[in-house]
Short mmCIF file of N, CA, C and O in Angstrom, two decimals:
data_model
loop_
_atom_site.label_atom_id
_atom_site.label_comp_id
_atom_site.label_asym_id
_atom_site.label_seq_id
_atom_site.Cartn_x
_atom_site.Cartn_y
_atom_site.Cartn_z
N MET A 1 -18.88 -13.02 3.04
CA MET A 1 -17.54 -12.60 2.69
C MET A 1 -16.64 -12.82 3.90
O MET A 1 -16.88 -12.27 4.95
N ASN A 2 -15.62 -13.66 3.79
CA ASN A 2 -14.73 -13.95 4.90
C ASN A 2 -13.30 -13.51 4.62
O ASN A 2 -12.37 -14.02 5.22
N GLU A 3 -13.13 -12.58 3.71
CA GLU A 3 -11.79 -12.13 3.36
C GLU A 3 -11.17 -11.37 4.54
O GLU A 3 -11.82 -10.53 5.16
N LEU A 4 -9.90 -11.69 4.82
CA LEU A 4 -9.18 -10.95 5.86
C LEU A 4 -8.51 -9.73 5.23
O LEU A 4 -8.02 -9.79 4.11
N LEU A 5 -8.51 -8.65 6.00
CA LEU A 5 -7.97 -7.38 5.53
C LEU A 5 -6.94 -6.86 6.52
O LEU A 5 -7.14 -6.95 7.73
N LEU A 6 -5.86 -6.33 6.01
CA LEU A 6 -4.85 -5.67 6.84
C LEU A 6 -5.18 -4.18 6.85
O LEU A 6 -5.21 -3.54 5.80
N VAL A 7 -5.47 -3.65 8.03
CA VAL A 7 -5.81 -2.24 8.16
C VAL A 7 -4.52 -1.45 8.35
O VAL A 7 -3.73 -1.74 9.26
N VAL A 8 -4.30 -0.48 7.45
CA VAL A 8 -3.12 0.38 7.51
C VAL A 8 -3.56 1.82 7.38
O VAL A 8 -4.69 2.11 6.98
N THR A 9 -2.65 2.73 7.70
CA THR A 9 -2.89 4.15 7.50
C THR A 9 -1.91 4.65 6.46
O THR A 9 -0.71 4.40 6.55
N ILE A 10 -2.45 5.32 5.44
CA ILE A 10 -1.65 5.94 4.39
C ILE A 10 -2.09 7.39 4.28
O ILE A 10 -3.28 7.66 4.11
N ALA A 11 -1.16 8.31 4.40
CA ALA A 11 -1.45 9.74 4.32
C ALA A 11 -2.59 10.12 5.27
O ALA A 11 -3.47 10.90 4.93
N GLY A 12 -2.59 9.52 6.46
CA GLY A 12 -3.59 9.84 7.47
C GLY A 12 -4.93 9.16 7.29
O GLY A 12 -5.83 9.35 8.10
N GLN A 13 -5.09 8.35 6.26
CA GLN A 13 -6.36 7.67 5.99
C GLN A 13 -6.26 6.19 6.33
O GLN A 13 -5.34 5.51 5.89
N ARG A 14 -7.23 5.70 7.09
CA ARG A 14 -7.29 4.26 7.39
C ARG A 14 -7.87 3.56 6.16
O ARG A 14 -8.96 3.90 5.70
N VAL A 15 -7.15 2.58 5.64
CA VAL A 15 -7.57 1.83 4.47
C VAL A 15 -7.27 0.35 4.71
O VAL A 15 -6.61 -0.01 5.68
N ALA A 16 -7.73 -0.50 3.79
CA ALA A 16 -7.53 -1.93 3.93
C ALA A 16 -6.80 -2.49 2.72
O ALA A 16 -7.08 -2.12 1.59
N LEU A 17 -5.86 -3.40 3.01
CA LEU A 17 -5.19 -4.17 1.97
C LEU A 17 -5.67 -5.61 2.11
O LEU A 17 -5.84 -6.09 3.24
N PRO A 18 -5.87 -6.34 1.00
CA PRO A 18 -6.23 -7.75 1.14
C PRO A 18 -5.10 -8.49 1.86
O PRO A 18 -3.96 -8.49 1.40
N ALA A 19 -5.39 -9.10 2.99
CA ALA A 19 -4.35 -9.77 3.77
C ALA A 19 -3.69 -10.90 2.99
O ALA A 19 -2.51 -11.17 3.16
N ALA A 20 -4.43 -11.53 2.08
CA ALA A 20 -3.87 -12.61 1.28
C ALA A 20 -2.76 -12.12 0.37
O ALA A 20 -1.90 -12.91 -0.03
N ALA A 21 -2.75 -10.84 0.04
CA ALA A 21 -1.72 -10.28 -0.84
C ALA A 21 -0.46 -9.88 -0.07
O ALA A 21 0.58 -9.62 -0.66
N VAL A 22 -0.56 -9.82 1.27
CA VAL A 22 0.55 -9.34 2.10
C VAL A 22 1.32 -10.53 2.66
O VAL A 22 0.76 -11.35 3.37
N GLU A 23 2.61 -10.60 2.34
CA GLU A 23 3.46 -11.68 2.85
C GLU A 23 3.87 -11.44 4.29
O GLU A 23 3.94 -12.36 5.10
N SER A 24 4.21 -10.18 4.60
CA SER A 24 4.66 -9.85 5.94
C SER A 24 4.58 -8.34 6.15
O SER A 24 4.41 -7.58 5.20
N VAL A 25 4.71 -7.96 7.39
CA VAL A 25 4.80 -6.55 7.77
C VAL A 25 6.17 -6.37 8.41
O VAL A 25 6.55 -7.16 9.29
N VAL A 26 6.93 -5.38 7.94
CA VAL A 26 8.30 -5.21 8.39
C VAL A 26 8.59 -3.75 8.70
O VAL A 26 7.83 -2.86 8.33
N GLU A 27 9.72 -3.54 9.38
CA GLU A 27 10.27 -2.20 9.55
C GLU A 27 11.53 -2.14 8.71
O GLU A 27 12.43 -2.97 8.87
N LEU A 28 11.57 -1.19 7.80
CA LEU A 28 12.74 -1.01 6.95
C LEU A 28 13.63 0.06 7.56
O LEU A 28 13.14 1.08 8.04
N ASP A 29 14.93 -0.17 7.52
CA ASP A 29 15.82 0.84 8.09
C ASP A 29 16.83 1.38 7.09
O ASP A 29 17.41 2.43 7.31
N ALA A 30 17.06 0.70 5.99
CA ALA A 30 18.05 1.18 5.02
C ALA A 30 17.45 1.14 3.63
O ALA A 30 16.96 0.12 3.18
N LEU A 31 17.47 2.29 2.97
CA LEU A 31 16.99 2.40 1.61
C LEU A 31 18.14 2.82 0.71
O LEU A 31 18.87 3.76 1.02
N ILE A 32 18.28 2.14 -0.41
CA ILE A 32 19.29 2.50 -1.39
C ILE A 32 18.55 3.17 -2.55
O ILE A 32 17.67 2.56 -3.17
N PRO A 33 18.88 4.43 -2.84
CA PRO A 33 18.19 5.15 -3.92
C PRO A 33 18.40 4.46 -5.27
O PRO A 33 19.41 3.82 -5.51
N VAL A 34 17.42 4.62 -6.15
CA VAL A 34 17.49 4.08 -7.50
C VAL A 34 17.44 5.26 -8.47
O VAL A 34 16.38 5.87 -8.64
N PRO A 35 18.57 5.60 -9.09
CA PRO A 35 18.57 6.73 -10.03
C PRO A 35 17.58 6.51 -11.17
O PRO A 35 17.42 5.40 -11.66
N ARG A 36 16.90 7.57 -11.54
CA ARG A 36 15.96 7.60 -12.68
C ARG A 36 14.73 6.71 -12.50
O ARG A 36 14.03 6.43 -13.46
N ALA A 37 14.49 6.26 -11.30
CA ALA A 37 13.28 5.46 -11.04
C ALA A 37 12.08 6.41 -10.99
O ALA A 37 12.21 7.62 -10.82
N ALA A 38 10.90 5.84 -11.15
CA ALA A 38 9.67 6.62 -11.01
C ALA A 38 9.66 7.30 -9.64
O ALA A 38 10.22 6.75 -8.68
N PRO A 39 9.05 8.46 -9.53
CA PRO A 39 9.08 9.21 -8.26
C PRO A 39 8.55 8.45 -7.05
O PRO A 39 8.98 8.69 -5.93
N HIS A 40 7.61 7.52 -7.24
CA HIS A 40 7.04 6.79 -6.10
C HIS A 40 7.90 5.62 -5.64
O HIS A 40 7.58 4.99 -4.65
N ILE A 41 8.99 5.35 -6.33
CA ILE A 41 9.91 4.30 -5.88
C ILE A 41 10.94 4.96 -4.96
O ILE A 41 11.78 5.75 -5.40
N ALA A 42 10.83 4.62 -3.68
CA ALA A 42 11.69 5.25 -2.67
C ALA A 42 13.10 4.68 -2.70
O ALA A 42 14.04 5.31 -2.22
N GLY A 43 13.26 3.47 -3.23
CA GLY A 43 14.58 2.85 -3.29
C GLY A 43 14.48 1.34 -3.20
O GLY A 43 13.41 0.76 -3.42
N LEU A 44 15.60 0.72 -2.86
CA LEU A 44 15.68 -0.72 -2.68
C LEU A 44 16.07 -1.02 -1.25
O LEU A 44 16.78 -0.24 -0.62
N SER A 45 15.63 -2.15 -0.76
CA SER A 45 16.00 -2.61 0.56
C SER A 45 16.14 -4.12 0.50
O SER A 45 15.72 -4.75 -0.47
N ALA A 46 16.73 -4.71 1.53
CA ALA A 46 16.89 -6.16 1.57
C ALA A 46 16.13 -6.72 2.76
O ALA A 46 16.06 -6.10 3.82
N LEU A 47 15.55 -7.90 2.54
CA LEU A 47 14.83 -8.60 3.60
C LEU A 47 15.08 -10.08 3.41
O LEU A 47 14.68 -10.65 2.38
N ARG A 48 15.74 -10.70 4.37
CA ARG A 48 16.02 -12.14 4.32
C ARG A 48 16.54 -12.57 2.95
O ARG A 48 15.97 -13.43 2.30
N SER A 49 17.60 -11.94 2.50
CA SER A 49 18.27 -12.25 1.23
C SER A 49 17.43 -11.95 0.00
O SER A 49 17.75 -12.40 -1.09
N ARG A 50 16.36 -11.21 0.15
CA ARG A 50 15.54 -10.80 -0.99
C ARG A 50 15.66 -9.29 -1.17
O ARG A 50 15.70 -8.55 -0.19
N VAL A 51 15.70 -8.88 -2.42
CA VAL A 51 15.70 -7.45 -2.71
C VAL A 51 14.25 -6.99 -2.83
O VAL A 51 13.45 -7.62 -3.52
N LEU A 52 13.93 -5.92 -2.13
CA LEU A 52 12.59 -5.33 -2.17
C LEU A 52 12.65 -3.99 -2.89
O LEU A 52 13.51 -3.17 -2.58
N THR A 53 11.74 -3.78 -3.81
CA THR A 53 11.54 -2.45 -4.37
C THR A 53 10.60 -1.74 -3.40
O THR A 53 9.51 -2.23 -3.12
N VAL A 54 11.05 -0.61 -2.88
CA VAL A 54 10.29 0.09 -1.85
C VAL A 54 9.43 1.17 -2.49
O VAL A 54 9.94 2.05 -3.19
N ILE A 55 8.12 1.07 -2.25
CA ILE A 55 7.13 2.00 -2.81
C ILE A 55 6.70 2.98 -1.73
O ILE A 55 6.25 2.58 -0.66
N ASP A 56 6.84 4.28 -2.02
CA ASP A 56 6.32 5.32 -1.14
C ASP A 56 4.85 5.48 -1.49
O ASP A 56 4.51 6.05 -2.53
N CYS A 57 3.97 4.95 -0.66
CA CYS A 57 2.53 4.96 -0.96
C CYS A 57 1.97 6.37 -1.11
O CYS A 57 1.10 6.59 -1.96
N ARG A 58 2.47 7.31 -0.33
CA ARG A 58 1.99 8.69 -0.48
C ARG A 58 2.28 9.20 -1.89
O ARG A 58 1.43 9.78 -2.53
N ARG A 59 3.51 8.99 -2.34
CA ARG A 59 3.87 9.43 -3.70
C ARG A 59 3.10 8.64 -4.76
O ARG A 59 2.71 9.19 -5.78
N ALA A 60 2.89 7.36 -4.53
CA ALA A 60 2.15 6.54 -5.48
C ALA A 60 0.72 7.07 -5.66
O ALA A 60 0.13 6.92 -6.72
N LEU A 61 0.19 7.71 -4.62
CA LEU A 61 -1.15 8.28 -4.65
C LEU A 61 -1.14 9.76 -5.03
O LEU A 61 -2.18 10.41 -5.02
N ASP A 62 0.05 10.30 -5.34
CA ASP A 62 0.21 11.72 -5.68
C ASP A 62 -0.21 12.63 -4.52
O ASP A 62 -0.89 13.64 -4.70
N LEU A 63 0.21 12.22 -3.29
CA LEU A 63 -0.14 12.97 -2.08
C LEU A 63 1.10 13.52 -1.37
O LEU A 63 1.09 13.73 -0.17
N GLY A 64 2.18 13.73 -2.11
CA GLY A 64 3.42 14.20 -1.49
C GLY A 64 4.28 13.01 -1.09
O GLY A 64 3.95 11.87 -1.36
N ALA A 65 5.38 13.31 -0.43
CA ALA A 65 6.33 12.26 -0.05
C ALA A 65 6.20 11.89 1.42
O ALA A 65 5.87 12.74 2.24
N SER A 66 6.49 10.63 1.72
CA SER A 66 6.56 10.20 3.11
C SER A 66 7.84 10.74 3.73
O SER A 66 8.83 10.95 3.03
N ASP A 67 7.83 10.95 5.03
CA ASP A 67 9.03 11.39 5.74
C ASP A 67 9.87 10.16 6.07
O ASP A 67 9.55 9.41 6.97
N LEU A 68 10.91 9.97 5.28
CA LEU A 68 11.77 8.81 5.46
C LEU A 68 13.03 9.15 6.23
O LEU A 68 13.93 8.32 6.36
N SER A 69 13.11 10.37 6.78
CA SER A 69 14.31 10.82 7.47
C SER A 69 14.46 10.21 8.87
O SER A 69 15.52 10.27 9.45
N GLN A 70 13.39 9.62 9.41
CA GLN A 70 13.43 9.08 10.77
C GLN A 70 14.14 7.74 10.84
O GLN A 70 14.34 7.21 11.92
N GLY A 71 14.48 7.17 9.70
CA GLY A 71 15.17 5.88 9.72
C GLY A 71 14.22 4.73 9.50
O GLY A 71 14.01 4.30 8.38
N LEU A 72 13.61 4.23 10.56
CA LEU A 72 12.70 3.09 10.44
C LEU A 72 11.36 3.51 9.84
O LEU A 72 10.81 4.55 10.19
N CYS A 73 10.85 2.69 8.95
CA CYS A 73 9.51 2.93 8.42
C CYS A 73 8.79 1.60 8.29
O CYS A 73 9.40 0.57 7.99
N GLU A 74 7.48 1.62 8.56
CA GLU A 74 6.69 0.40 8.47
C GLU A 74 6.29 0.14 7.03
O GLU A 74 6.00 1.07 6.28
N ALA A 75 6.28 -1.13 6.66
CA ALA A 75 5.92 -1.49 5.29
C ALA A 75 5.23 -2.84 5.26
O ALA A 75 5.51 -3.72 6.06
N ALA A 76 4.33 -2.99 4.29
CA ALA A 76 3.70 -4.26 4.00
C ALA A 76 4.41 -4.84 2.78
O ALA A 76 4.54 -4.16 1.77
N VAL A 77 4.87 -6.07 2.88
CA VAL A 77 5.59 -6.71 1.79
C VAL A 77 4.60 -7.53 0.95
O VAL A 77 3.85 -8.34 1.50
N VAL A 78 4.63 -7.28 -0.36
CA VAL A 78 3.77 -8.00 -1.29
C VAL A 78 4.62 -8.56 -2.43
O VAL A 78 5.70 -8.05 -2.71
N GLU A 79 4.12 -9.61 -3.06
CA GLU A 79 4.80 -10.17 -4.23
C GLU A 79 3.86 -10.07 -5.42
O GLU A 79 2.70 -10.49 -5.35
N ILE A 80 4.38 -9.50 -6.50
CA ILE A 80 3.60 -9.36 -7.73
C ILE A 80 4.45 -9.88 -8.88
O ILE A 80 5.54 -9.35 -9.13
N GLU A 81 3.97 -10.92 -9.53
CA GLU A 81 4.65 -11.52 -10.68
C GLU A 81 6.12 -11.82 -10.38
O GLU A 81 7.00 -11.55 -11.18
N GLY A 82 6.37 -12.39 -9.19
CA GLY A 82 7.72 -12.80 -8.83
C GLY A 82 8.62 -11.71 -8.28
O GLY A 82 9.75 -11.98 -7.90
N HIS A 83 8.13 -10.48 -8.22
CA HIS A 83 8.91 -9.37 -7.68
C HIS A 83 8.35 -8.98 -6.32
O HIS A 83 7.13 -8.96 -6.13
N HIS A 84 9.25 -8.66 -5.39
CA HIS A 84 8.82 -8.28 -4.03
C HIS A 84 8.86 -6.77 -3.87
O HIS A 84 9.83 -6.12 -4.28
N TYR A 85 7.81 -6.25 -3.27
CA TYR A 85 7.67 -4.81 -3.03
C TYR A 85 7.37 -4.58 -1.55
O TYR A 85 6.63 -5.35 -0.94
N ALA A 86 7.93 -3.51 -1.02
CA ALA A 86 7.61 -3.06 0.33
C ALA A 86 6.81 -1.77 0.20
O ALA A 86 7.31 -0.79 -0.38
N LEU A 87 5.58 -1.78 0.67
CA LEU A 87 4.70 -0.63 0.59
C LEU A 87 4.81 0.18 1.87
O LEU A 87 4.33 -0.26 2.92
N ILE A 88 5.44 1.34 1.79
CA ILE A 88 5.61 2.17 2.99
C ILE A 88 4.27 2.78 3.37
O ILE A 88 3.60 3.42 2.57
N VAL A 89 3.87 2.53 4.62
CA VAL A 89 2.62 3.06 5.17
C VAL A 89 2.94 3.87 6.43
O VAL A 89 4.01 3.72 7.01
N ASP A 90 1.99 4.72 6.84
CA ASP A 90 2.18 5.49 8.07
C ASP A 90 2.21 4.55 9.27
O ASP A 90 3.03 4.70 10.16
N SER A 91 1.26 3.60 9.27
CA SER A 91 1.19 2.65 10.38
C SER A 91 0.40 1.42 9.95
O SER A 91 -0.39 1.47 9.01
N VAL A 92 0.65 0.33 10.66
CA VAL A 92 -0.09 -0.91 10.47
C VAL A 92 -0.90 -1.10 11.75
O VAL A 92 -0.36 -1.05 12.85
N GLU A 93 -2.21 -1.32 11.61
CA GLU A 93 -3.07 -1.39 12.79
C GLU A 93 -3.47 -2.80 13.18
O GLU A 93 -3.18 -3.23 14.29
N ASP A 94 -4.14 -3.52 12.28
CA ASP A 94 -4.76 -4.77 12.70
C ASP A 94 -5.17 -5.58 11.48
O ASP A 94 -5.15 -5.07 10.35
N VAL A 95 -5.57 -6.81 11.71
CA VAL A 95 -6.19 -7.64 10.68
C VAL A 95 -7.65 -7.81 11.10
O VAL A 95 -7.94 -8.16 12.24
N VAL A 96 -8.56 -7.52 10.17
CA VAL A 96 -9.99 -7.64 10.43
C VAL A 96 -10.63 -8.45 9.30
O VAL A 96 -10.04 -8.64 8.24
N GLU A 97 -11.85 -8.88 9.54
CA GLU A 97 -12.59 -9.64 8.54
C GLU A 97 -13.55 -8.73 7.81
O GLU A 97 -14.23 -7.90 8.42
N ALA A 98 -13.60 -8.87 6.49
CA ALA A 98 -14.56 -8.11 5.69
C ALA A 98 -15.96 -8.63 5.97
O ALA A 98 -16.17 -9.84 6.05
N ALA A 99 -16.91 -7.73 6.14
CA ALA A 99 -18.29 -8.11 6.39
C ALA A 99 -19.16 -7.94 5.15
O ALA A 99 -20.36 -8.23 5.18
N SER A 100 -18.56 -7.46 4.06
CA SER A 100 -19.31 -7.27 2.82
C SER A 100 -18.35 -7.33 1.64
O SER A 100 -17.13 -7.23 1.80
N ASP A 101 -18.92 -7.48 0.46
CA ASP A 101 -18.13 -7.33 -0.76
C ASP A 101 -17.88 -5.84 -0.97
O ASP A 101 -18.64 -5.00 -0.45
N PRO A 102 -16.82 -5.49 -1.71
CA PRO A 102 -16.56 -4.06 -1.97
C PRO A 102 -17.74 -3.42 -2.71
O PRO A 102 -18.29 -4.00 -3.63
N GLN A 103 -18.12 -2.24 -2.24
CA GLN A 103 -19.20 -1.47 -2.85
C GLN A 103 -18.60 -0.23 -3.50
O GLN A 103 -17.61 0.31 -3.02
N PRO A 104 -19.21 0.27 -4.57
CA PRO A 104 -18.68 1.46 -5.24
C PRO A 104 -18.65 2.65 -4.29
O PRO A 104 -19.51 2.80 -3.42
N VAL A 105 -17.64 3.48 -4.47
CA VAL A 105 -17.52 4.71 -3.69
C VAL A 105 -18.29 5.79 -4.44
O VAL A 105 -18.05 6.01 -5.62
N ARG A 106 -19.18 6.45 -3.75
CA ARG A 106 -20.03 7.45 -4.40
C ARG A 106 -19.64 8.87 -4.02
O ARG A 106 -20.48 9.71 -3.79
N ALA A 107 -18.34 9.09 -3.96
CA ALA A 107 -17.83 10.43 -3.64
C ALA A 107 -16.50 10.61 -4.35
O ALA A 107 -15.81 9.64 -4.66
N ALA A 108 -16.16 11.85 -4.61
CA ALA A 108 -14.86 12.15 -5.22
C ALA A 108 -13.78 11.93 -4.18
O ALA A 108 -13.90 12.36 -3.03
N MET A 109 -12.73 11.21 -4.57
CA MET A 109 -11.67 10.88 -3.62
C MET A 109 -10.33 11.48 -4.03
O MET A 109 -9.39 11.45 -3.26
N GLY A 110 -10.21 11.96 -5.23
CA GLY A 110 -8.92 12.39 -5.74
C GLY A 110 -8.37 11.30 -6.64
O GLY A 110 -8.64 10.10 -6.45
N ARG A 111 -7.58 11.68 -7.63
CA ARG A 111 -7.19 10.72 -8.66
C ARG A 111 -6.34 9.57 -8.13
O ARG A 111 -6.45 8.46 -8.61
N GLY A 112 -5.50 9.81 -7.13
CA GLY A 112 -4.67 8.74 -6.56
C GLY A 112 -5.51 7.67 -5.92
O GLY A 112 -5.35 6.48 -6.19
N TRP A 113 -6.43 8.08 -5.04
CA TRP A 113 -7.29 7.11 -4.35
C TRP A 113 -8.20 6.40 -5.35
O TRP A 113 -8.44 5.20 -5.24
N GLU A 114 -8.72 7.14 -6.33
CA GLU A 114 -9.59 6.52 -7.33
C GLU A 114 -8.84 5.48 -8.14
O GLU A 114 -9.40 4.46 -8.53
N HIS A 115 -7.55 5.71 -8.40
CA HIS A 115 -6.73 4.77 -9.17
C HIS A 115 -6.54 3.44 -8.44
O HIS A 115 -6.55 2.38 -9.05
N VAL A 116 -6.39 3.49 -7.11
CA VAL A 116 -6.07 2.27 -6.36
C VAL A 116 -7.26 1.63 -5.66
O VAL A 116 -7.16 0.51 -5.17
N SER A 117 -8.40 2.29 -5.63
CA SER A 117 -9.56 1.78 -4.89
C SER A 117 -10.30 0.70 -5.65
O SER A 117 -10.52 0.80 -6.85
N THR A 118 -10.70 -0.34 -4.92
CA THR A 118 -11.61 -1.34 -5.48
C THR A 118 -12.99 -1.21 -4.85
O THR A 118 -13.88 -1.99 -5.17
N GLY A 119 -13.17 -0.23 -3.96
CA GLY A 119 -14.47 0.03 -3.35
C GLY A 119 -14.39 0.09 -1.83
O GLY A 119 -13.32 -0.08 -1.24
N LEU A 120 -15.53 0.35 -1.23
CA LEU A 120 -15.64 0.39 0.23
C LEU A 120 -16.10 -0.98 0.72
O LEU A 120 -17.02 -1.58 0.16
N VAL A 121 -15.46 -1.44 1.78
CA VAL A 121 -15.83 -2.73 2.36
C VAL A 121 -16.17 -2.51 3.83
O VAL A 121 -15.49 -1.76 4.53
N ASP A 122 -17.27 -3.13 4.27
CA ASP A 122 -17.68 -3.02 5.67
C ASP A 122 -16.85 -3.97 6.53
O ASP A 122 -16.55 -5.10 6.13
N THR A 123 -16.46 -3.49 7.72
CA THR A 123 -15.75 -4.30 8.70
C THR A 123 -16.34 -3.99 10.06
O THR A 123 -17.15 -3.07 10.21
N GLU A 124 -15.89 -4.72 11.08
CA GLU A 124 -16.35 -4.44 12.45
C GLU A 124 -15.89 -3.07 12.91
O GLU A 124 -16.42 -2.52 13.87
N GLU A 125 -14.91 -2.49 12.23
CA GLU A 125 -14.41 -1.16 12.57
C GLU A 125 -14.99 -0.07 11.68
O GLU A 125 -14.49 1.05 11.66
N GLY A 126 -16.01 -0.40 10.90
CA GLY A 126 -16.61 0.56 9.99
C GLY A 126 -16.16 0.32 8.56
O GLY A 126 -15.43 -0.63 8.27
N ALA A 127 -16.61 1.16 7.66
CA ALA A 127 -16.28 1.03 6.25
C ALA A 127 -14.85 1.47 6.00
O ALA A 127 -14.39 2.48 6.53
N LEU A 128 -14.14 0.68 5.19
CA LEU A 128 -12.75 1.01 4.83
C LEU A 128 -12.60 0.92 3.32
O LEU A 128 -13.23 0.08 2.67
N LEU A 129 -11.76 1.78 2.78
CA LEU A 129 -11.44 1.74 1.37
C LEU A 129 -10.52 0.56 1.12
O LEU A 129 -9.48 0.43 1.76
N LEU A 130 -10.91 -0.33 0.21
CA LEU A 130 -10.10 -1.50 -0.14
C LEU A 130 -9.16 -1.12 -1.27
O LEU A 130 -9.59 -0.59 -2.29
N ILE A 131 -7.87 -1.39 -1.07
CA ILE A 131 -6.83 -0.95 -1.99
C ILE A 131 -6.36 -2.12 -2.86
O ILE A 131 -6.11 -3.21 -2.37
N ASP A 132 -6.22 -1.86 -4.16
CA ASP A 132 -5.64 -2.80 -5.11
C ASP A 132 -4.12 -2.62 -5.04
O ASP A 132 -3.60 -1.59 -5.47
N VAL A 133 -3.40 -3.61 -4.50
CA VAL A 133 -1.96 -3.46 -4.31
C VAL A 133 -1.22 -3.34 -5.64
O VAL A 133 -0.21 -2.65 -5.73
N ASN A 134 -1.70 -3.99 -6.70
CA ASN A 134 -1.06 -3.85 -8.01
C ASN A 134 -1.10 -2.40 -8.49
O ASN A 134 -0.11 -1.87 -8.99
N ALA A 135 -2.26 -1.76 -8.36
CA ALA A 135 -2.40 -0.37 -8.76
C ALA A 135 -1.53 0.54 -7.90
O ALA A 135 -0.96 1.52 -8.39
N LEU A 136 -1.41 0.22 -6.62
CA LEU A 136 -0.57 1.01 -5.72
C LEU A 136 0.90 0.92 -6.13
O LEU A 136 1.61 1.92 -6.16
N VAL A 137 1.34 -0.28 -6.49
CA VAL A 137 2.73 -0.47 -6.91
C VAL A 137 3.02 0.27 -8.22
O VAL A 137 4.09 0.87 -8.37
N GLU A 138 2.07 0.28 -9.14
CA GLU A 138 2.33 0.97 -10.40
C GLU A 138 2.28 2.48 -10.26
O GLU A 138 2.88 3.20 -11.03
N GLY A 139 1.57 2.98 -9.27
CA GLY A 139 1.51 4.42 -9.01
C GLY A 139 0.52 5.12 -9.91
O GLY A 139 0.13 4.63 -10.96
N VAL A 140 0.14 6.31 -9.49
CA VAL A 140 -0.86 7.09 -10.22
C VAL A 140 -0.31 7.57 -11.56
O VAL A 140 -1.07 7.82 -12.49
N GLU A 141 1.02 7.68 -11.70
CA GLU A 141 1.60 8.13 -12.96
C GLU A 141 1.24 7.18 -14.10
O GLU A 141 1.09 7.58 -15.23
N ALA A 142 1.09 5.89 -13.79
CA ALA A 142 0.76 4.89 -14.81
C ALA A 142 -0.59 5.18 -15.42
O ALA A 142 -0.81 4.95 -16.61
N LYS A 143 -1.52 5.68 -14.62
CA LYS A 143 -2.87 5.99 -15.10
C LYS A 143 -2.81 7.18 -16.06
O LYS A 143 -3.55 7.24 -17.03
N ALA A 144 -1.91 8.13 -15.79
CA ALA A 144 -1.79 9.32 -16.63
C ALA A 144 -1.10 9.02 -17.94
O ALA A 144 -1.27 9.72 -18.93
N ALA A 145 -0.27 7.97 -17.96
CA ALA A 145 0.51 7.66 -19.16
C ALA A 145 -0.33 7.03 -20.25
O ALA A 145 -1.34 6.48 -20.07
#
């Protein structure tokens, strides 16, 4: 397995996003609220003439809201079906290589993590939860609906 993974922290947990799904890592400074949007949509932002729908990953996982009052926030930009999303994370750490295919998680993680997890993947930094970015963008509310 030679898949590259972007290691990020969400709600204090180190997890991995498939690097192939991530277009860039950015710092967002201006969010425009979207009335009546799903709770995990923090707003809209612009990046190089593109509109980004900004996803609060903590809310998408039903783990409370991210603190967006500090101004700048780190985000991983992904494209899904022609739409660009910025996934707000606590921090972006590194790119590492997967040393195994995802393995099933044999522990209760909570409904948010279970909704977005594709399994545990071994890396040189230890096992990391591999996140399905599509499931993260849709949020845990989609699973309940």
